[in-house]
Short mmCIF file of C-alpha atoms in Angstrom, two decimals:
data_model
loop_
_atom_site.label_atom_id
_atom_site.label_comp_id
_atom_site.label_asym_id
_atom_site.label_seq_id
_atom_site.Cartn_x
_atom_site.Cartn_y
_atom_site.Cartn_z
CA MET A 291 0.00 0.00 0.00
CA MET A 292 1.24 3.50 -0.77
CA GLY A 293 2.69 5.34 2.22
CA ASP A 294 2.87 2.31 4.52
CA PRO A 295 6.25 1.97 6.18
CA ALA A 296 8.40 -0.89 4.98
CA VAL A 297 8.57 -4.08 7.00
CA LYS A 298 11.91 -5.68 7.65
CA LEU A 299 12.41 -8.98 9.45
CA VAL A 300 15.80 -9.62 10.96
CA GLY A 301 16.06 -13.36 11.20
CA ALA A 302 18.40 -16.25 10.67
CA PHE A 303 18.29 -19.11 8.26
CA GLY A 304 16.99 -22.22 9.96
CA SER A 305 15.67 -20.41 13.01
CA ALA A 306 12.32 -21.82 14.08
CA PHE A 307 11.64 -18.53 15.85
CA SER A 308 12.26 -16.46 12.72
CA HIS A 309 9.97 -18.83 10.88
CA ARG A 310 7.13 -18.02 13.28
CA VAL A 311 7.26 -14.37 12.31
CA GLU A 312 7.76 -15.06 8.60
CA VAL A 313 4.73 -17.28 8.46
CA ALA A 314 2.61 -14.76 10.41
CA LEU A 315 3.52 -12.02 7.94
CA ARG A 316 2.79 -14.26 4.98
CA LEU A 317 -0.59 -15.31 6.37
CA LYS A 318 -1.48 -11.65 6.82
CA GLY A 319 -0.34 -10.89 3.29
CA VAL A 320 2.36 -8.48 4.43
CA ALA A 321 5.37 -8.05 2.18
CA CYS A 322 8.62 -7.86 4.06
CA GLU A 323 12.31 -7.64 3.45
CA LEU A 324 14.12 -10.52 5.08
CA VAL A 325 17.55 -9.82 6.51
CA LEU A 326 19.43 -12.97 7.46
CA GLU A 327 21.90 -12.70 10.31
CA ASP A 328 25.05 -14.66 10.85
CA LEU A 329 24.46 -15.46 14.52
CA ARG A 330 28.17 -15.95 15.12
CA ASN A 331 28.76 -12.40 13.97
CA LYS A 332 25.73 -10.33 14.91
CA SER A 333 25.15 -7.15 12.98
CA GLU A 334 24.87 -3.62 14.34
CA LEU A 335 21.28 -3.63 13.13
CA LEU A 336 20.39 -6.58 15.33
CA LEU A 337 22.30 -5.38 18.37
CA ALA A 338 20.82 -1.89 18.09
CA HIS A 339 17.25 -3.13 17.84
CA ASN A 340 17.41 -5.92 20.38
CA PRO A 341 19.92 -4.71 22.94
CA VAL A 342 18.17 -6.60 25.74
CA HIS A 343 18.32 -10.14 24.36
CA LYS A 344 20.50 -9.73 21.21
CA LYS A 345 18.48 -12.44 19.50
CA VAL A 346 16.53 -12.97 16.31
CA PRO A 347 13.84 -12.47 15.23
CA VAL A 348 13.37 -8.72 15.34
CA LEU A 349 10.65 -7.05 13.30
CA LEU A 350 11.19 -3.50 12.11
CA HIS A 351 8.08 -1.61 11.01
CA GLY A 352 8.24 2.16 10.90
CA LYS A 353 9.26 3.25 14.40
CA ALA A 354 8.47 -0.16 15.84
CA ALA A 355 11.20 -2.67 16.62
CA THR A 356 9.59 -5.72 18.16
CA CYS A 357 11.36 -8.69 19.71
CA GLU A 358 10.42 -12.13 21.05
CA SER A 359 8.75 -14.25 18.40
CA LEU A 360 5.32 -14.69 19.99
CA VAL A 361 5.14 -11.03 21.03
CA ILE A 362 5.94 -10.15 17.41
CA VAL A 363 3.26 -12.50 16.09
CA GLU A 364 0.64 -10.73 18.24
CA TYR A 365 1.96 -7.40 16.97
CA VAL A 366 1.62 -8.59 13.37
CA ASP A 367 -1.93 -9.69 14.11
CA GLU A 368 -2.86 -6.30 15.55
CA ALA A 369 -0.89 -3.96 13.31
CA PHE A 370 -1.89 -5.37 9.95
CA ALA A 371 -5.22 -6.15 8.30
CA GLY A 372 -5.76 -9.64 6.95
CA PRO A 373 -7.08 -12.89 8.38
CA PRO A 374 -6.91 -12.92 12.19
CA LEU A 375 -4.29 -15.10 13.86
CA LEU A 376 -6.19 -15.12 17.13
CA PRO A 377 -9.88 -15.81 17.67
CA ALA A 378 -12.30 -12.99 18.43
CA ASP A 379 -13.72 -14.34 21.67
CA PRO A 380 -11.74 -13.24 24.77
CA HIS A 381 -11.81 -16.68 26.38
CA ALA A 382 -10.64 -18.36 23.17
CA ARG A 383 -7.89 -15.73 22.88
CA ALA A 384 -6.80 -16.45 26.43
CA ALA A 385 -6.71 -20.17 25.63
CA ALA A 386 -4.59 -19.52 22.52
CA ARG A 387 -2.12 -17.42 24.51
CA PHE A 388 -2.03 -20.05 27.25
CA TRP A 389 -1.17 -22.86 24.81
CA ALA A 390 1.37 -20.79 22.88
CA HIS A 391 3.09 -20.02 26.17
CA PHE A 392 2.81 -23.67 27.23
CA ILE A 393 4.59 -24.75 24.06
CA ASP A 394 7.53 -22.45 24.76
CA GLU A 395 7.72 -23.03 28.51
CA LYS A 396 6.94 -26.72 28.81
CA CYS A 397 7.31 -28.48 25.46
CA MET A 398 10.38 -26.84 23.97
CA LYS A 399 12.51 -26.95 27.11
CA SER A 400 11.86 -30.55 28.03
CA LEU A 401 12.17 -31.65 24.38
CA TRP A 402 15.53 -30.01 24.08
CA ALA A 403 16.78 -31.73 27.21
CA ALA A 404 15.35 -35.10 26.12
CA LEU A 405 17.06 -34.85 22.73
CA TRP A 406 20.47 -33.67 23.80
CA MET A 407 21.21 -34.77 27.33
CA GLU A 408 23.28 -37.88 27.61
CA ALA A 409 21.43 -41.01 28.59
CA SER A 410 20.84 -40.62 32.30
CA GLU A 411 18.12 -40.35 34.92
CA ALA A 412 17.81 -36.65 34.14
CA GLN A 413 17.40 -37.33 30.43
CA ARG A 414 14.72 -39.94 31.11
CA THR A 415 12.89 -37.47 33.35
CA SER A 416 13.01 -34.84 30.62
CA MET A 417 11.75 -37.34 28.09
CA ALA A 418 8.81 -38.25 30.33
CA GLU A 419 8.05 -34.56 30.84
CA ALA A 420 8.29 -33.86 27.13
CA LYS A 421 5.88 -36.67 26.34
CA ARG A 422 3.48 -35.54 29.05
CA SER A 423 3.48 -32.02 27.66
CA LEU A 424 3.06 -33.21 24.09
CA ALA A 425 0.19 -35.46 25.15
CA LEU A 426 -1.60 -32.41 26.55
CA LEU A 427 -1.02 -30.65 23.27
CA GLU A 428 -2.26 -33.70 21.36
CA GLN A 429 -5.52 -33.46 23.28
CA GLN A 430 -6.04 -29.94 21.99
CA LEU A 431 -6.34 -31.21 18.43
CA SER A 432 -9.84 -32.37 17.63
CA GLU A 433 -10.89 -34.69 14.81
CA LYS A 434 -12.85 -31.88 13.24
CA SER A 435 -10.24 -29.12 13.10
CA ARG A 436 -7.43 -28.99 10.65
CA PHE A 437 -5.28 -26.87 12.95
CA PHE A 438 -5.06 -25.78 16.59
CA GLY A 439 -6.59 -22.54 15.36
CA GLY A 440 -9.52 -24.34 13.74
CA ASP A 441 -9.80 -24.30 9.97
CA SER A 442 -6.94 -21.89 9.53
CA ILE A 443 -3.50 -21.50 11.03
CA GLY A 444 -3.41 -19.39 14.18
CA LEU A 445 -1.16 -18.39 17.05
CA VAL A 446 -0.91 -21.86 18.58
CA ASP A 447 -0.05 -23.49 15.24
CA ILE A 448 2.61 -20.85 14.71
CA ALA A 449 3.98 -21.41 18.19
CA ALA A 450 4.02 -25.17 17.55
CA SER A 451 5.67 -24.87 14.14
CA GLY A 452 9.00 -26.07 15.52
CA LEU A 453 7.31 -29.39 16.20
CA ALA A 454 6.26 -29.69 12.59
CA LEU A 455 9.68 -29.60 10.99
CA TRP A 456 12.54 -28.87 13.36
CA LEU A 457 11.67 -31.62 15.82
CA GLY A 458 12.01 -34.31 13.16
CA VAL A 459 15.35 -32.86 12.10
CA MET A 460 16.65 -32.83 15.67
CA GLU A 461 15.39 -36.38 16.27
CA GLU A 462 17.30 -37.55 13.19
CA ILE A 463 20.51 -35.83 14.20
CA SER A 464 20.40 -36.79 17.87
CA GLY A 465 19.21 -40.33 17.26
CA VAL A 466 16.51 -39.83 19.89
CA THR A 467 12.86 -40.28 18.90
CA VAL A 468 10.19 -38.53 20.88
CA VAL A 469 7.12 -38.25 18.66
CA THR A 470 5.83 -41.30 16.81
CA ASP A 471 2.67 -41.89 14.78
CA GLU A 472 1.54 -44.43 17.34
CA GLU A 473 1.86 -42.23 20.41
CA PHE A 474 0.93 -38.89 18.87
CA PRO A 475 -1.24 -39.51 15.81
CA ALA A 476 -3.05 -36.16 15.93
CA LEU A 477 0.17 -34.17 16.30
CA ARG A 478 1.74 -36.01 13.38
CA ARG A 479 -1.30 -35.40 11.20
CA TRP A 480 -1.24 -31.75 12.20
CA ALA A 481 2.49 -31.55 11.36
CA ARG A 482 1.96 -32.93 7.87
CA ARG A 483 -0.93 -30.56 7.32
CA TYR A 484 1.12 -27.63 8.59
CA VAL A 485 4.17 -28.24 6.41
CA GLY A 486 1.89 -28.93 3.43
CA ASN A 487 0.15 -25.57 3.69
CA GLU A 488 0.88 -23.28 0.72
CA ASP A 489 1.72 -20.21 2.82
CA VAL A 490 3.87 -22.17 5.22
CA LYS A 491 5.81 -23.88 2.43
CA ARG A 492 7.07 -20.53 1.23
CA CYS A 493 8.77 -19.81 4.56
CA LEU A 494 10.01 -23.24 5.49
CA PRO A 495 13.69 -23.93 5.08
CA GLU A 496 14.58 -27.10 3.15
CA ARG A 497 14.82 -30.04 5.46
CA ASP A 498 18.13 -31.24 3.99
CA ARG A 499 19.72 -27.88 4.61
CA LEU A 500 18.48 -27.91 8.19
CA VAL A 501 19.89 -31.39 8.74
CA ALA A 502 23.25 -30.31 7.32
CA MET A 503 23.31 -27.11 9.35
CA PHE A 504 22.30 -28.59 12.68
CA SER A 505 24.45 -31.70 12.28
CA GLU A 506 27.41 -29.43 12.69
CA CYS A 507 25.97 -28.17 15.98
CA LYS A 508 25.46 -31.60 17.53
CA GLU A 509 28.35 -31.38 19.98
CA MET A 510 27.45 -27.85 20.93
CA PHE A 511 23.85 -28.85 21.66
CA ARG A 512 25.07 -31.74 23.80
CA ALA A 513 27.39 -29.44 25.70
CA MET A 514 24.59 -26.89 26.23
CA ALA A 515 22.30 -29.60 27.52
CA MET A 516 24.83 -30.48 30.18
CA GLY A 517 24.25 -27.06 31.75
CA SER A 518 21.22 -26.48 34.04
CA ASP A 519 18.96 -24.70 31.56
CA ALA A 520 19.10 -25.74 27.95
CA GLU A 521 18.05 -22.86 25.72
CA THR A 522 17.31 -23.43 22.09
CA VAL A 523 19.75 -21.95 19.64
CA ASN A 524 18.71 -18.50 18.60
CA MET B 104 -22.42 -7.33 29.26
CA ALA B 105 -26.02 -8.07 30.18
CA GLY B 106 -26.92 -10.17 33.19
CA GLU B 107 -24.79 -11.33 36.06
CA ASP B 108 -21.11 -11.91 35.52
CA GLU B 109 -19.84 -14.52 37.90
CA LEU B 110 -16.17 -14.04 38.73
CA LYS B 111 -14.21 -16.32 40.97
CA LEU B 112 -10.49 -16.05 41.68
CA LEU B 113 -8.52 -19.03 42.93
CA GLY B 114 -5.35 -17.86 44.62
CA THR B 115 -3.15 -18.03 47.67
CA TRP B 116 -2.60 -15.10 50.00
CA ALA B 117 1.15 -15.23 49.37
CA SER B 118 1.08 -15.45 45.59
CA PRO B 119 2.30 -12.31 43.82
CA TRP B 120 0.76 -13.68 40.62
CA ALA B 121 -2.64 -13.77 42.31
CA SER B 122 -1.97 -10.21 43.56
CA ARG B 123 -1.63 -9.11 39.95
CA VAL B 124 -5.11 -10.38 39.20
CA LYS B 125 -6.61 -8.88 42.37
CA ILE B 126 -5.13 -5.51 41.43
CA ALA B 127 -6.55 -5.74 37.92
CA LEU B 128 -10.02 -6.71 39.12
CA HIS B 129 -10.01 -3.88 41.64
CA LEU B 130 -8.92 -1.32 39.05
CA LYS B 131 -11.79 -2.40 36.82
CA GLY B 132 -14.20 -2.16 39.73
CA LEU B 133 -15.24 -5.78 39.32
CA SER B 134 -16.60 -7.79 42.21
CA TYR B 135 -15.55 -11.37 42.54
CA GLU B 136 -15.43 -14.27 44.94
CA TYR B 137 -11.95 -15.02 46.20
CA VAL B 138 -11.26 -18.63 47.11
CA GLU B 139 -8.05 -19.26 49.05
CA GLN B 140 -6.32 -22.45 47.93
CA ASP B 141 -4.26 -24.92 49.90
CA LEU B 142 -1.47 -25.91 47.56
CA ASP B 143 -0.53 -28.87 49.75
CA ASN B 144 -4.03 -30.24 49.38
CA LYS B 145 -5.30 -29.04 46.03
CA SER B 146 -9.04 -28.63 45.62
CA GLU B 147 -11.12 -30.33 42.96
CA LEU B 148 -11.97 -26.90 41.63
CA LEU B 149 -8.30 -25.98 41.17
CA LEU B 150 -7.42 -29.30 39.60
CA SER B 151 -10.32 -29.18 37.19
CA SER B 152 -9.85 -25.50 36.30
CA ASN B 153 -6.11 -25.73 35.77
CA PRO B 154 -5.45 -29.36 34.93
CA VAL B 155 -2.28 -28.51 33.00
CA HIS B 156 -0.33 -26.66 35.69
CA LYS B 157 -2.47 -27.12 38.82
CA LYS B 158 -1.35 -23.66 39.94
CA VAL B 159 -2.82 -20.37 41.03
CA PRO B 160 -4.03 -17.89 40.01
CA VAL B 161 -7.04 -19.11 38.05
CA LEU B 162 -9.84 -16.76 37.12
CA ILE B 163 -13.18 -18.41 36.54
CA HIS B 164 -15.61 -16.24 34.60
CA ASN B 165 -19.12 -17.62 34.20
CA GLY B 166 -17.71 -21.10 34.65
CA LYS B 167 -14.83 -20.75 32.18
CA ALA B 168 -11.30 -20.89 33.53
CA ILE B 169 -8.41 -18.68 32.50
CA CYS B 170 -4.89 -19.48 33.74
CA GLU B 171 -1.48 -17.75 33.81
CA SER B 172 -1.45 -14.30 35.43
CA LEU B 173 -0.42 -12.30 32.35
CA VAL B 174 -2.95 -14.15 30.18
CA ILE B 175 -5.59 -13.36 32.82
CA LEU B 176 -4.66 -9.65 32.77
CA GLU B 177 -5.18 -9.50 29.00
CA TYR B 178 -8.40 -11.44 29.35
CA ILE B 179 -9.79 -9.01 31.92
CA ASP B 180 -8.79 -6.12 29.67
CA GLU B 181 -10.57 -7.68 26.67
CA ALA B 182 -13.62 -9.25 28.30
CA PHE B 183 -14.36 -6.09 30.29
CA GLY B 184 -13.17 -3.60 27.71
CA ALA B 185 -16.21 -1.38 28.19
CA ILE B 186 -15.77 -1.20 31.96
CA GLY B 187 -13.18 0.87 33.79
CA PRO B 188 -9.70 1.75 32.52
CA SER B 189 -7.84 -0.23 29.84
CA PHE B 190 -4.57 -1.80 30.90
CA LEU B 191 -3.03 -2.17 27.47
CA PRO B 192 -2.75 0.86 25.18
CA ALA B 193 -4.63 1.00 21.89
CA ASP B 194 -1.58 1.37 19.67
CA PRO B 195 -0.21 -2.03 18.52
CA TYR B 196 3.41 -1.02 19.00
CA GLU B 197 2.86 0.29 22.50
CA ARG B 198 1.00 -2.93 23.33
CA THR B 199 4.02 -4.87 22.13
CA ILE B 200 6.34 -2.88 24.34
CA ALA B 201 4.12 -3.57 27.35
CA ARG B 202 3.99 -7.30 26.56
CA PHE B 203 7.73 -7.50 25.96
CA TRP B 204 8.55 -5.93 29.32
CA ALA B 205 5.94 -7.97 31.19
CA ALA B 206 7.60 -11.11 29.78
CA TYR B 207 10.96 -9.65 30.82
CA ILE B 208 9.69 -9.16 34.36
CA ASP B 209 8.62 -12.81 34.49
CA ASN B 210 11.75 -14.29 32.91
CA LYS B 211 14.61 -11.95 33.76
CA LEU B 212 13.50 -10.58 37.11
CA ALA B 213 11.21 -13.01 38.89
CA ILE B 214 13.23 -16.12 38.12
CA PRO B 215 16.68 -14.88 39.22
CA TRP B 216 15.14 -13.18 42.25
CA ALA B 217 13.51 -16.44 43.36
CA GLN B 218 16.89 -18.09 42.89
CA ALA B 219 18.52 -15.41 45.07
CA PHE B 220 16.32 -15.90 48.09
CA LYS B 221 15.88 -19.66 47.78
CA ALA B 222 19.53 -20.34 46.96
CA ASN B 223 21.31 -23.25 48.59
CA THR B 224 24.79 -21.96 47.87
CA GLU B 225 26.38 -18.53 48.15
CA GLU B 226 27.23 -18.75 44.46
CA GLU B 227 23.65 -19.34 43.37
CA LYS B 228 22.51 -16.50 45.59
CA ALA B 229 25.13 -14.10 44.22
CA GLU B 230 24.26 -14.97 40.63
CA GLY B 231 20.52 -14.59 41.23
CA LEU B 232 21.06 -11.28 42.97
CA LYS B 233 23.31 -9.97 40.22
CA GLN B 234 20.68 -10.70 37.59
CA THR B 235 17.89 -9.28 39.74
CA LEU B 236 19.71 -6.01 40.27
CA ALA B 237 20.56 -5.82 36.56
CA ALA B 238 16.85 -6.18 35.86
CA ALA B 239 16.08 -3.37 38.32
CA GLU B 240 18.48 -1.10 36.47
CA MET B 241 16.97 -2.06 33.16
CA LEU B 242 13.47 -1.33 34.44
CA GLU B 243 14.62 2.06 35.75
CA GLY B 244 15.60 2.91 32.19
CA VAL B 245 12.34 1.56 30.81
CA LEU B 246 10.33 3.60 33.30
CA LYS B 247 12.15 6.74 32.23
CA GLU B 248 11.27 6.04 28.59
CA CYS B 249 7.78 4.56 28.89
CA SER B 250 6.35 6.95 31.40
CA LYS B 251 7.66 10.06 29.58
CA GLY B 252 7.79 11.85 32.89
CA LYS B 253 4.37 10.63 33.96
CA LEU B 254 3.47 8.59 36.98
CA PHE B 255 3.40 5.02 35.73
CA PHE B 256 4.87 2.72 33.06
CA GLY B 257 1.44 3.08 31.48
CA GLY B 258 1.64 6.90 31.50
CA ASP B 259 -0.96 8.84 33.51
CA ASN B 260 -2.71 5.67 34.54
CA VAL B 261 -1.73 2.25 35.77
CA GLY B 262 -1.17 -0.12 32.86
CA TYR B 263 -0.34 -3.72 32.14
CA MET B 264 3.36 -3.35 32.96
CA ASP B 265 2.60 -1.57 36.22
CA ILE B 266 0.34 -4.42 37.30
CA ALA B 267 2.88 -7.03 36.16
CA LEU B 268 5.57 -5.50 38.38
CA GLY B 269 3.20 -4.17 41.03
CA GLY B 270 2.00 -7.62 42.04
CA LEU B 271 5.56 -8.43 43.10
CA ILE B 272 6.20 -5.34 45.25
CA THR B 273 5.74 -6.81 48.71
CA TRP B 274 7.79 -9.89 47.82
CA LEU B 275 10.61 -7.77 46.42
CA GLN B 276 10.62 -5.58 49.52
CA GLU B 277 10.34 -8.26 52.14
CA THR B 278 13.00 -10.54 50.69
CA GLU B 279 15.65 -7.81 50.72
CA GLU B 280 17.15 -9.26 53.86
CA LEU B 281 17.16 -12.80 52.52
CA CYS B 282 18.62 -11.71 49.21
CA GLY B 283 21.14 -9.36 50.74
CA ALA B 284 20.28 -6.29 48.71
CA LYS B 285 17.53 -3.79 48.07
CA PHE B 286 15.56 -4.11 44.90
CA PHE B 287 13.91 -0.70 45.29
CA ASP B 288 16.90 1.48 46.06
CA THR B 289 16.24 5.18 46.15
CA ALA B 290 19.87 5.92 45.29
CA LYS B 291 20.39 3.40 42.48
CA THR B 292 16.92 3.35 40.93
CA PRO B 293 15.22 6.55 42.06
CA LEU B 294 12.39 6.50 39.51
CA LEU B 295 11.55 2.90 40.30
CA PHE B 296 11.57 3.66 44.02
CA GLU B 297 9.13 6.54 43.51
CA TRP B 298 6.99 4.36 41.30
CA MET B 299 6.90 1.69 44.00
CA GLU B 300 5.73 4.19 46.64
CA ARG B 301 3.12 5.60 44.32
CA PHE B 302 1.84 2.18 43.28
CA SER B 303 1.75 0.91 46.88
CA GLY B 304 -0.40 3.88 47.80
CA LEU B 305 -3.15 2.94 45.36
CA ASP B 306 -6.30 1.41 46.84
CA ALA B 307 -6.00 -1.49 44.43
CA ALA B 308 -2.53 -2.24 45.76
CA LYS B 309 -3.47 -1.84 49.41
CA VAL B 310 -6.19 -4.47 49.17
CA SER B 311 -4.25 -6.84 46.94
CA LEU B 312 -0.69 -6.89 48.23
CA GLN B 313 0.40 -9.04 51.14
CA ASP B 314 1.02 -8.04 54.71
CA GLY B 315 4.79 -7.54 54.84
CA GLY B 316 5.39 -9.10 58.24
CA ARG B 317 3.47 -12.25 57.47
CA LEU B 318 5.26 -12.54 54.14
CA VAL B 319 8.73 -12.32 55.65
CA GLU B 320 7.98 -15.26 57.93
CA PHE B 321 6.54 -17.19 55.02
CA ALA B 322 9.53 -16.44 52.77
CA LYS B 323 11.99 -17.44 55.48
CA GLY B 324 10.17 -20.72 55.75
CA GLY B 325 10.90 -21.31 52.07
CA GLY B 326 7.39 -20.42 50.91
CA LEU B 327 6.94 -19.45 47.28
CA ARG B 328 6.57 -22.09 44.58
#
């Protein structure tokens, strides 16, 4: 549109968090310039706009510089016209926020530990926790809906996107399987539907490239998991 | 909204997260039933309303449960948009700033601070304290910017960020001794100190924040989960 400020997304190739914002923008029909960071050599642009966390993604839109992927997704939903990413009803919105937060706080952390910790009591505990959390998520998917958001992709689907592609990649590289068709049939169906979506496909990195890229990080991930809090690479 | 709105808050007297919700409900002028929970013997109502985390606070509105204090704050703002003040600003970017800093308060302040006063080793305590004080400094800077010389993070009126931090005030004050340092330090973070005094003076805060003496005893006993 004439006169609208340009949108720039500072992200990184292969980042599941950058993907969340990319897909949100695409679903809203917002054109953006994608700037890919080398996370080993962060640019002035990134450091200036996210001095607090120094992480990707960062969305630049006019005077706005927004950080933290899920905060950005809500911003995208509110700042731009286009199909809503959150439901209209306040209670349904609260539920969406709750589950998006649950995915980050409970699923991602325990998954990371389960994948990368060395075989031990602690790793087994993380695995059990990861499966418990994923089972709760599985329950949120009904037979009738295509996505967590219903018929169309919404906040919770976007939050869960790491489970649709990145999880499989990490399972392959680590040799640890967490999600199977038998134990999590609904989640697996959802994942296939998610990665098959036309809008999503345009912002998904190629699986082979992800495998190649993250294979090189295997030792680093294992070392990170040995520390008390394993944070996903960003 | 036509008809009776039934609001029930499940909380514990000590919980700063429950305080956030009490403050919000008070600011909106909403009446509700408060039900004190025993976390060592969780009620059916708590377990069925928050089956995922089994924690407080839980707000039950006309039978529907909402969990997670920040999610509840946004819910109250949206469900009762026509009543009382709004907590989040109208502008999408300003809303984002408020949400970002509320998340910061939860992740970069509350967590290290809990570590500082619950620490088993001197090292853990020192690390937690260091991060907590860094967060205080950061928030001093944010207050300067966000308030633009006005009284609160939200400007003239109490906003989302004020409530997010405000709920924690008594805990932050009363654990100073346990942590070994002041969070609200009039010399180091003057704006934040003034903000704290101003916020504590609000009716909403007076009815929602804990009794300091009782909290100190509770904290010393290893209270907060």
